[in-house]
Amino acid sequence: MFKMENETDNELNSPISNDSGSILVGEGVLLEGRIVNAKDTNISGTYNGSVSSDSLYISKNGNLTGDIKTHDMTINGKFTGDIRTENSLVVNSTALAKGNFEYSTLEVKFGATIEGMVKHSGSLSTFTPSEKIPSQEEPHDLDAQSLDSSSEDNN
Amino acid sequence: MSIFGSQEKKENSEDKFTFPLSSNTNSHHSFISDDLEINGNITGKDYIDFNGKITGTLRSNKIDIREKGLVNGEVHAENLIVAGEVDGEIKVDDLYIRSTAKIKGVIKYKNIDIQAGAIITAELIKTI
């Protein structure tokens, strides 16, 4: 199912090594779930779920459905969902992207399909590519904390 | 009737004045300078080189909204290049957005090309 020799063909524009933080969903693979704290993510197969990664690359045959948080993102294939990129979002001519796009720099090549809300945000000061896992609750909400004076939740 | 008399004298004096651009009439290329502020609609059939400010609708086959150009309203064209600002609705076939552009509103397009650096907060709709 994992054809390693074929996967290298798709890596010309997105070097993926055995470095920590890299994830590759190879062509023909169907994966569902949540990707957190990744450095380089390459979607050449089909992935349904959220991604939090420094850089995210969707190959021409890649198909991604979900919520994305990245610094840099390149779309060559299909995407449906919400994207928040702190730095650059590149939508190439073969791309078919639908959803909500929040970006700092947006580049769209002639021929691409991009549909939905596009929003420029110059400075995302609160942005962290390493998404907090929801179970690690933080007392960020003072009102909620004062209401829950009995700290049974932390036990 | 004395009013008409005085007007005729003015018209005679204006006949001697030749407009500098009047010799270039071989094509329908219209130029709107950055000195112009327009409230209303501009409708052309050919090409508009737009540097001014308009509150209203801009419509032609091919439109260049230059860096100084500012549109508050609608732009309809087959071929549009935006380097300036548009606040409103864009409806085009081929749209080229330059890095200096600022766009807010709704963009309906058949083909779109966006240069890095453009500031766009809009709803993008691809038409067939």
mmCIF file of N, CA and C in Angstrom, chain A residues 55-152:
data_model
loop_
_atom_site.group_PDB
_atom_site.id
_atom_site.type_symbol
_atom_site.label_atom_id
_atom_site.label_comp_id
_atom_site.label_asym_id
_atom_site.label_seq_id
_atom_site.Cartn_x
_atom_site.Cartn_y
_atom_site.Cartn_z
ATOM 1 N N SER A 55 4.970 23.955 7.646
ATOM 2 C CA SER A 55 4.692 24.074 6.223
ATOM 3 C C SER A 55 3.812 22.909 5.780
ATOM 4 N N LEU A 56 2.952 23.213 4.850
ATOM 5 C CA LEU A 56 2.008 22.204 4.351
ATOM 6 C C LEU A 56 1.981 22.275 2.837
ATOM 7 N N TYR A 57 2.134 21.108 2.231
ATOM 8 C CA TYR A 57 2.198 21.035 0.775
ATOM 9 C C TYR A 57 1.176 20.015 0.293
ATOM 10 N N ILE A 58 0.260 20.439 -0.546
ATOM 11 C CA ILE A 58 -0.702 19.508 -1.137
ATOM 12 C C ILE A 58 -0.293 19.293 -2.589
ATOM 13 N N SER A 59 0.055 18.043 -2.919
ATOM 14 C CA SER A 59 0.475 17.724 -4.280
ATOM 15 C C SER A 59 -0.703 17.784 -5.241
ATOM 16 N N LYS A 60 -0.380 17.683 -6.511
ATOM 17 C CA LYS A 60 -1.392 17.763 -7.565
ATOM 18 C C LYS A 60 -2.486 16.712 -7.366
ATOM 19 N N ASN A 61 -2.099 15.523 -6.924
ATOM 20 C CA ASN A 61 -3.079 14.456 -6.705
ATOM 21 C C ASN A 61 -3.580 14.411 -5.266
ATOM 22 N N GLY A 62 -3.077 15.301 -4.449
ATOM 23 C CA GLY A 62 -3.482 15.334 -3.050
ATOM 24 C C GLY A 62 -4.886 15.895 -2.868
ATOM 25 N N ASN A 63 -5.521 15.429 -1.804
ATOM 26 C CA ASN A 63 -6.879 15.861 -1.510
ATOM 27 C C ASN A 63 -7.015 16.017 -0.002
ATOM 28 N N LEU A 64 -7.193 17.227 0.438
ATOM 29 C CA LEU A 64 -7.234 17.492 1.873
ATOM 30 C C LEU A 64 -8.551 18.161 2.246
ATOM 31 N N THR A 65 -9.203 17.611 3.279
ATOM 32 C CA THR A 65 -10.414 18.227 3.816
ATOM 33 C C THR A 65 -10.198 18.453 5.304
ATOM 34 N N GLY A 66 -10.253 19.710 5.730
ATOM 35 C CA GLY A 66 -10.088 19.962 7.159
ATOM 36 C C GLY A 66 -9.635 21.374 7.470
ATOM 37 N N ASP A 67 -9.348 21.589 8.746
ATOM 38 C CA ASP A 67 -8.901 22.899 9.212
ATOM 39 C C ASP A 67 -7.383 22.925 9.295
ATOM 40 N N ILE A 68 -6.798 24.007 8.809
ATOM 41 C CA ILE A 68 -5.346 24.084 8.674
ATOM 42 C C ILE A 68 -4.795 25.293 9.414
ATOM 43 N N LYS A 69 -3.683 25.070 10.106
ATOM 44 C CA LYS A 69 -2.912 26.167 10.697
ATOM 45 C C LYS A 69 -1.464 25.978 10.271
ATOM 46 N N THR A 70 -0.922 26.912 9.526
ATOM 47 C CA THR A 70 0.461 26.774 9.068
ATOM 48 C C THR A 70 1.149 28.131 8.979
ATOM 49 N N HIS A 71 2.452 28.058 8.773
ATOM 50 C CA HIS A 71 3.192 29.264 8.407
ATOM 51 C C HIS A 71 3.142 29.452 6.899
ATOM 52 N N ASP A 72 3.446 28.356 6.195
ATOM 53 C CA ASP A 72 3.489 28.414 4.725
ATOM 54 C C ASP A 72 2.703 27.251 4.156
ATOM 55 N N MET A 73 1.965 27.547 3.109
ATOM 56 C CA MET A 73 1.164 26.485 2.508
ATOM 57 C C MET A 73 1.141 26.626 0.995
ATOM 58 N N THR A 74 1.225 25.478 0.327
ATOM 59 C CA THR A 74 1.137 25.442 -1.132
ATOM 60 C C THR A 74 0.075 24.429 -1.519
ATOM 61 N N ILE A 75 -0.834 24.836 -2.387
ATOM 62 C CA ILE A 75 -1.899 23.944 -2.839
ATOM 63 C C ILE A 75 -1.747 23.703 -4.336
ATOM 64 N N ASN A 76 -1.593 22.423 -4.694
ATOM 65 C CA ASN A 76 -1.604 22.035 -6.107
ATOM 66 C C ASN A 76 -2.822 21.189 -6.425
ATOM 67 N N GLY A 77 -3.357 20.546 -5.414
ATOM 68 C CA GLY A 77 -4.486 19.641 -5.608
ATOM 69 C C GLY A 77 -5.775 20.207 -5.050
ATOM 70 N N LYS A 78 -6.536 19.297 -4.405
ATOM 71 C CA LYS A 78 -7.847 19.698 -3.906
ATOM 72 C C LYS A 78 -7.790 20.037 -2.415
ATOM 73 N N PHE A 79 -8.495 21.087 -2.067
ATOM 74 C CA PHE A 79 -8.601 21.436 -0.658
ATOM 75 C C PHE A 79 -10.001 21.945 -0.347
ATOM 76 N N THR A 80 -10.548 21.490 0.779
ATOM 77 C CA THR A 80 -11.816 22.024 1.271
ATOM 78 C C THR A 80 -11.677 22.245 2.771
ATOM 79 N N GLY A 81 -11.955 23.445 3.220
ATOM 80 C CA GLY A 81 -11.887 23.716 4.654
ATOM 81 C C GLY A 81 -11.433 25.124 4.967
ATOM 82 N N ASP A 82 -10.932 25.280 6.184
ATOM 83 C CA ASP A 82 -10.473 26.590 6.643
ATOM 84 C C ASP A 82 -8.947 26.590 6.770
ATOM 85 N N ILE A 83 -8.343 27.659 6.265
ATOM 86 C CA ILE A 83 -6.892 27.775 6.311
ATOM 87 C C ILE A 83 -6.510 29.054 7.039
ATOM 88 N N ARG A 84 -5.526 28.918 7.916
ATOM 89 C CA ARG A 84 -4.945 30.110 8.525
ATOM 90 C C ARG A 84 -3.430 30.014 8.361
ATOM 91 N N THR A 85 -2.882 30.798 7.465
ATOM 92 C CA THR A 85 -1.436 30.791 7.255
ATOM 93 C C THR A 85 -0.857 32.092 7.774
ATOM 94 N N GLU A 86 0.213 31.958 8.551
ATOM 95 C CA GLU A 86 0.821 33.168 9.089
ATOM 96 C C GLU A 86 1.663 33.864 8.038
ATOM 97 N N ASN A 87 2.284 33.083 7.177
ATOM 98 C CA ASN A 87 3.159 33.696 6.186
ATOM 99 C C ASN A 87 2.547 33.616 4.791
ATOM 100 N N SER A 88 2.929 32.633 4.015
ATOM 101 C CA SER A 88 2.513 32.629 2.614
ATOM 102 C C SER A 88 1.531 31.508 2.295
ATOM 103 N N LEU A 89 0.599 31.843 1.435
ATOM 104 C CA LEU A 89 -0.335 30.855 0.892
ATOM 105 C C LEU A 89 -0.232 30.930 -0.627
ATOM 106 N N VAL A 90 0.173 29.814 -1.231
ATOM 107 C CA VAL A 90 0.339 29.779 -2.689
ATOM 108 C C VAL A 90 -0.669 28.796 -3.265
ATOM 109 N N VAL A 91 -1.487 29.274 -4.184
ATOM 110 C CA VAL A 91 -2.482 28.429 -4.831
ATOM 111 C C VAL A 91 -2.083 28.313 -6.299
ATOM 112 N N ASN A 92 -1.599 27.144 -6.683
ATOM 113 C CA ASN A 92 -1.100 26.967 -8.041
ATOM 114 C C ASN A 92 -2.220 26.652 -9.029
ATOM 115 N N SER A 93 -1.876 26.656 -10.311
ATOM 116 C CA SER A 93 -2.895 26.628 -11.370
ATOM 117 C C SER A 93 -3.732 25.354 -11.374
ATOM 118 N N THR A 94 -3.190 24.252 -10.848
ATOM 119 C CA THR A 94 -3.955 23.003 -10.845
ATOM 120 C C THR A 94 -4.858 22.874 -9.611
ATOM 121 N N ALA A 95 -4.810 23.844 -8.731
ATOM 122 C CA ALA A 95 -5.516 23.746 -7.444
ATOM 123 C C ALA A 95 -7.017 23.974 -7.576
ATOM 124 N N LEU A 96 -7.733 23.296 -6.679
ATOM 125 C CA LEU A 96 -9.172 23.502 -6.538
ATOM 126 C C LEU A 96 -9.424 23.685 -5.042
ATOM 127 N N ALA A 97 -9.504 24.918 -4.611
ATOM 128 C CA ALA A 97 -9.560 25.213 -3.179
ATOM 129 C C ALA A 97 -10.860 25.921 -2.827
ATOM 130 N N LYS A 98 -11.531 25.367 -1.799
ATOM 131 C CA LYS A 98 -12.781 25.980 -1.355
ATOM 132 C C LYS A 98 -12.778 26.113 0.160
ATOM 133 N N GLY A 99 -13.216 27.259 0.652
ATOM 134 C CA GLY A 99 -13.297 27.434 2.093
ATOM 135 C C GLY A 99 -13.003 28.858 2.528
ATOM 136 N N ASN A 100 -12.479 28.965 3.741
ATOM 137 C CA ASN A 100 -12.104 30.262 4.285
ATOM 138 C C ASN A 100 -10.585 30.332 4.382
ATOM 139 N N PHE A 101 -10.044 31.431 3.892
ATOM 140 C CA PHE A 101 -8.591 31.561 3.812
ATOM 141 C C PHE A 101 -8.152 32.828 4.537
ATOM 142 N N GLU A 102 -7.350 32.643 5.593
ATOM 143 C CA GLU A 102 -6.777 33.783 6.280
ATOM 144 C C GLU A 102 -5.275 33.752 6.022
ATOM 145 N N TYR A 103 -4.733 34.835 5.532
ATOM 146 C CA TYR A 103 -3.357 34.805 5.042
ATOM 147 C C TYR A 103 -2.645 36.114 5.323
ATOM 148 N N SER A 104 -1.328 36.056 5.191
ATOM 149 C CA SER A 104 -0.528 37.274 5.227
ATOM 150 C C SER A 104 -0.092 37.642 3.815
ATOM 151 N N THR A 105 0.350 36.609 3.083
ATOM 152 C CA THR A 105 0.690 36.793 1.670
ATOM 153 C C THR A 105 -0.030 35.732 0.859
ATOM 154 N N LEU A 106 -0.761 36.162 -0.130
ATOM 155 C CA LEU A 106 -1.517 35.235 -0.973
ATOM 156 C C LEU A 106 -1.063 35.361 -2.416
ATOM 157 N N GLU A 107 -0.781 34.208 -3.001
ATOM 158 C CA GLU A 107 -0.390 34.191 -4.408
ATOM 159 C C GLU A 107 -1.260 33.155 -5.100
ATOM 160 N N VAL A 108 -1.931 33.563 -6.168
ATOM 161 C CA VAL A 108 -2.778 32.647 -6.919
ATOM 162 C C VAL A 108 -2.328 32.656 -8.367
ATOM 163 N N LYS A 109 -2.049 31.475 -8.904
ATOM 164 C CA LYS A 109 -1.611 31.376 -10.297
ATOM 165 C C LYS A 109 -2.830 31.267 -11.214
ATOM 166 N N PHE A 110 -2.691 31.879 -12.386
ATOM 167 C CA PHE A 110 -3.765 31.885 -13.371
ATOM 168 C C PHE A 110 -4.213 30.453 -13.680
ATOM 169 N N GLY A 111 -5.517 30.223 -13.612
ATOM 170 C CA GLY A 111 -6.048 28.890 -13.871
ATOM 171 C C GLY A 111 -6.529 28.196 -12.615
ATOM 172 N N ALA A 112 -6.079 28.663 -11.473
ATOM 173 C CA ALA A 112 -6.490 28.051 -10.212
ATOM 174 C C ALA A 112 -7.940 28.385 -9.900
ATOM 175 N N THR A 113 -8.559 27.473 -9.139
ATOM 176 C CA THR A 113 -9.902 27.759 -8.637
ATOM 177 C C THR A 113 -9.794 27.979 -7.137
ATOM 178 N N ILE A 114 -10.178 29.145 -6.704
ATOM 179 C CA ILE A 114 -10.220 29.438 -5.282
ATOM 180 C C ILE A 114 -11.546 30.122 -4.981
ATOM 181 N N GLU A 115 -12.314 29.479 -4.092
ATOM 182 C CA GLU A 115 -13.646 29.978 -3.800
ATOM 183 C C GLU A 115 -13.856 30.080 -2.304
ATOM 184 N N GLY A 116 -14.559 31.106 -1.901
ATOM 185 C CA GLY A 116 -14.889 31.298 -0.495
ATOM 186 C C GLY A 116 -14.404 32.633 0.015
ATOM 187 N N MET A 117 -14.314 32.741 1.335
ATOM 188 C CA MET A 117 -13.886 33.997 1.942
ATOM 189 C C MET A 117 -12.365 34.042 2.047
ATOM 190 N N VAL A 118 -11.829 35.141 1.570
ATOM 191 C CA VAL A 118 -10.389 35.365 1.636
ATOM 192 C C VAL A 118 -10.163 36.574 2.527
ATOM 193 N N LYS A 119 -9.303 36.388 3.525
ATOM 194 C CA LYS A 119 -9.136 37.488 4.486
ATOM 195 C C LYS A 119 -7.660 37.758 4.747
ATOM 196 N N HIS A 120 -7.265 38.984 4.561
ATOM 197 C CA HIS A 120 -5.886 39.355 4.844
ATOM 198 C C HIS A 120 -5.738 39.720 6.319
ATOM 199 N N SER A 121 -4.705 39.183 6.937
ATOM 200 C CA SER A 121 -4.417 39.564 8.319
ATOM 201 C C SER A 121 -2.929 39.853 8.411
ATOM 202 N N GLY A 122 -2.605 41.104 8.567
ATOM 203 C CA GLY A 122 -1.220 41.532 8.542
ATOM 204 C C GLY A 122 -0.386 40.949 9.650
ATOM 205 N N SER A 123 -0.869 41.028 10.860
ATOM 206 C CA SER A 123 -0.085 40.519 11.980
ATOM 207 C C SER A 123 -0.943 39.596 12.833
ATOM 208 N N LEU A 124 -0.535 38.344 12.867
ATOM 209 C CA LEU A 124 -1.210 37.381 13.729
ATOM 210 C C LEU A 124 -0.299 37.149 14.944
ATOM 211 N N SER A 125 -0.343 38.071 15.870
ATOM 212 C CA SER A 125 0.615 38.039 16.974
ATOM 213 C C SER A 125 0.382 36.839 17.893
ATOM 214 N N THR A 126 -0.851 36.392 17.976
ATOM 215 C CA THR A 126 -1.160 35.296 18.894
ATOM 216 C C THR A 126 -0.979 33.939 18.241
ATOM 217 N N PHE A 127 -0.534 33.945 16.982
ATOM 218 C CA PHE A 127 -0.451 32.696 16.236
ATOM 219 C C PHE A 127 0.641 31.775 16.778
ATOM 220 N N THR A 128 0.315 30.513 16.965
ATOM 221 C CA THR A 128 1.317 29.497 17.295
ATOM 222 C C THR A 128 1.069 28.293 16.412
ATOM 223 N N PRO A 129 2.035 27.916 15.583
ATOM 224 C CA PRO A 129 1.844 26.785 14.683
ATOM 225 C C PRO A 129 1.676 25.474 15.428
ATOM 226 N N SER A 130 2.282 25.405 16.621
ATOM 227 C CA SER A 130 2.124 24.201 17.416
ATOM 228 C C SER A 130 0.838 24.320 18.236
ATOM 229 N N GLU A 131 -0.186 23.734 17.696
ATOM 230 C CA GLU A 131 -1.513 23.881 18.294
ATOM 231 C C GLU A 131 -1.564 23.196 19.657
ATOM 232 N N LYS A 132 -2.194 23.860 20.572
ATOM 233 C CA LYS A 132 -2.396 23.255 21.887
ATOM 234 C C LYS A 132 -3.411 22.128 21.779
ATOM 235 N N ILE A 133 -3.066 21.038 22.387
ATOM 236 C CA ILE A 133 -4.004 19.927 22.420
ATOM 237 C C ILE A 133 -5.120 20.278 23.412
ATOM 238 N N PRO A 134 -6.362 20.148 22.991
ATOM 239 C CA PRO A 134 -7.473 20.627 23.813
ATOM 240 C C PRO A 134 -7.502 20.078 25.237
ATOM 241 N N SER A 135 -6.998 18.857 25.449
ATOM 242 C CA SER A 135 -7.063 18.274 26.789
ATOM 243 C C SER A 135 -6.153 19.019 27.766
ATOM 244 N N GLN A 136 -5.119 19.696 27.208
ATOM 245 C CA GLN A 136 -4.245 20.483 28.078
ATOM 246 C C GLN A 136 -4.891 21.833 28.334
ATOM 247 N N GLU A 137 -5.790 21.834 29.284
ATOM 248 C CA GLU A 137 -6.552 23.059 29.523
ATOM 249 C C GLU A 137 -5.700 24.096 30.213
ATOM 250 N N GLU A 138 -5.863 25.312 29.720
ATOM 251 C CA GLU A 138 -5.117 26.406 30.317
ATOM 252 C C GLU A 138 -6.102 27.416 30.899
ATOM 253 N N PRO A 139 -5.754 28.003 32.027
ATOM 254 C CA PRO A 139 -6.670 28.976 32.647
ATOM 255 C C PRO A 139 -6.622 30.316 31.931
ATOM 256 N N HIS A 140 -6.952 30.292 30.620
ATOM 257 C CA HIS A 140 -6.914 31.535 29.848
ATOM 258 C C HIS A 140 -8.166 32.370 30.059
ATOM 259 N N ASP A 141 -9.232 31.716 30.481
ATOM 260 C CA ASP A 141 -10.493 32.433 30.663
ATOM 261 C C ASP A 141 -10.705 32.708 32.157
ATOM 262 N N LEU A 142 -10.537 33.968 32.517
ATOM 263 C CA LEU A 142 -10.601 34.318 33.935
ATOM 264 C C LEU A 142 -12.019 34.156 34.486
ATOM 265 N N ASP A 143 -12.996 34.479 33.647
ATOM 266 C CA ASP A 143 -14.384 34.366 34.108
ATOM 267 C C ASP A 143 -14.752 32.917 34.400
ATOM 268 N N ALA A 144 -14.314 32.021 33.508
ATOM 269 C CA ALA A 144 -14.630 30.618 33.703
ATOM 270 C C ALA A 144 -13.938 30.069 34.948
ATOM 271 N N GLN A 145 -12.758 30.624 35.209
ATOM 272 C CA GLN A 145 -12.005 30.146 36.359
ATOM 273 C C GLN A 145 -12.662 30.589 37.669
ATOM 274 N N SER A 146 -13.132 31.799 37.679
ATOM 275 C CA SER A 146 -13.747 32.299 38.895
ATOM 276 C C SER A 146 -15.061 31.580 39.184
ATOM 277 N N LEU A 147 -15.730 31.162 38.101
ATOM 278 C CA LEU A 147 -16.972 30.410 38.294
ATOM 279 C C LEU A 147 -16.676 29.021 38.829
ATOM 280 N N ASP A 148 -15.596 28.410 38.306
ATOM 281 C CA ASP A 148 -15.197 27.087 38.779
ATOM 282 C C ASP A 148 -14.188 27.221 39.916
ATOM 283 N N SER A 149 -14.643 27.705 41.030
ATOM 284 C CA SER A 149 -13.717 27.900 42.146
ATOM 285 C C SER A 149 -13.225 26.563 42.690
ATOM 286 N N SER A 150 -14.086 25.559 42.651
ATOM 287 C CA SER A 150 -13.654 24.220 43.049
ATOM 288 C C SER A 150 -12.907 23.595 41.881
ATOM 289 N N SER A 151 -11.637 23.399 42.043
ATOM 290 C CA SER A 151 -10.782 22.954 40.945
ATOM 291 C C SER A 151 -10.785 21.433 40.818
ATOM 292 N N GLU A 152 -11.968 20.873 40.701
ATOM 293 C CA GLU A 152 -12.069 19.429 40.567
ATOM 294 C C GLU A 152 -11.661 18.966 39.173
#
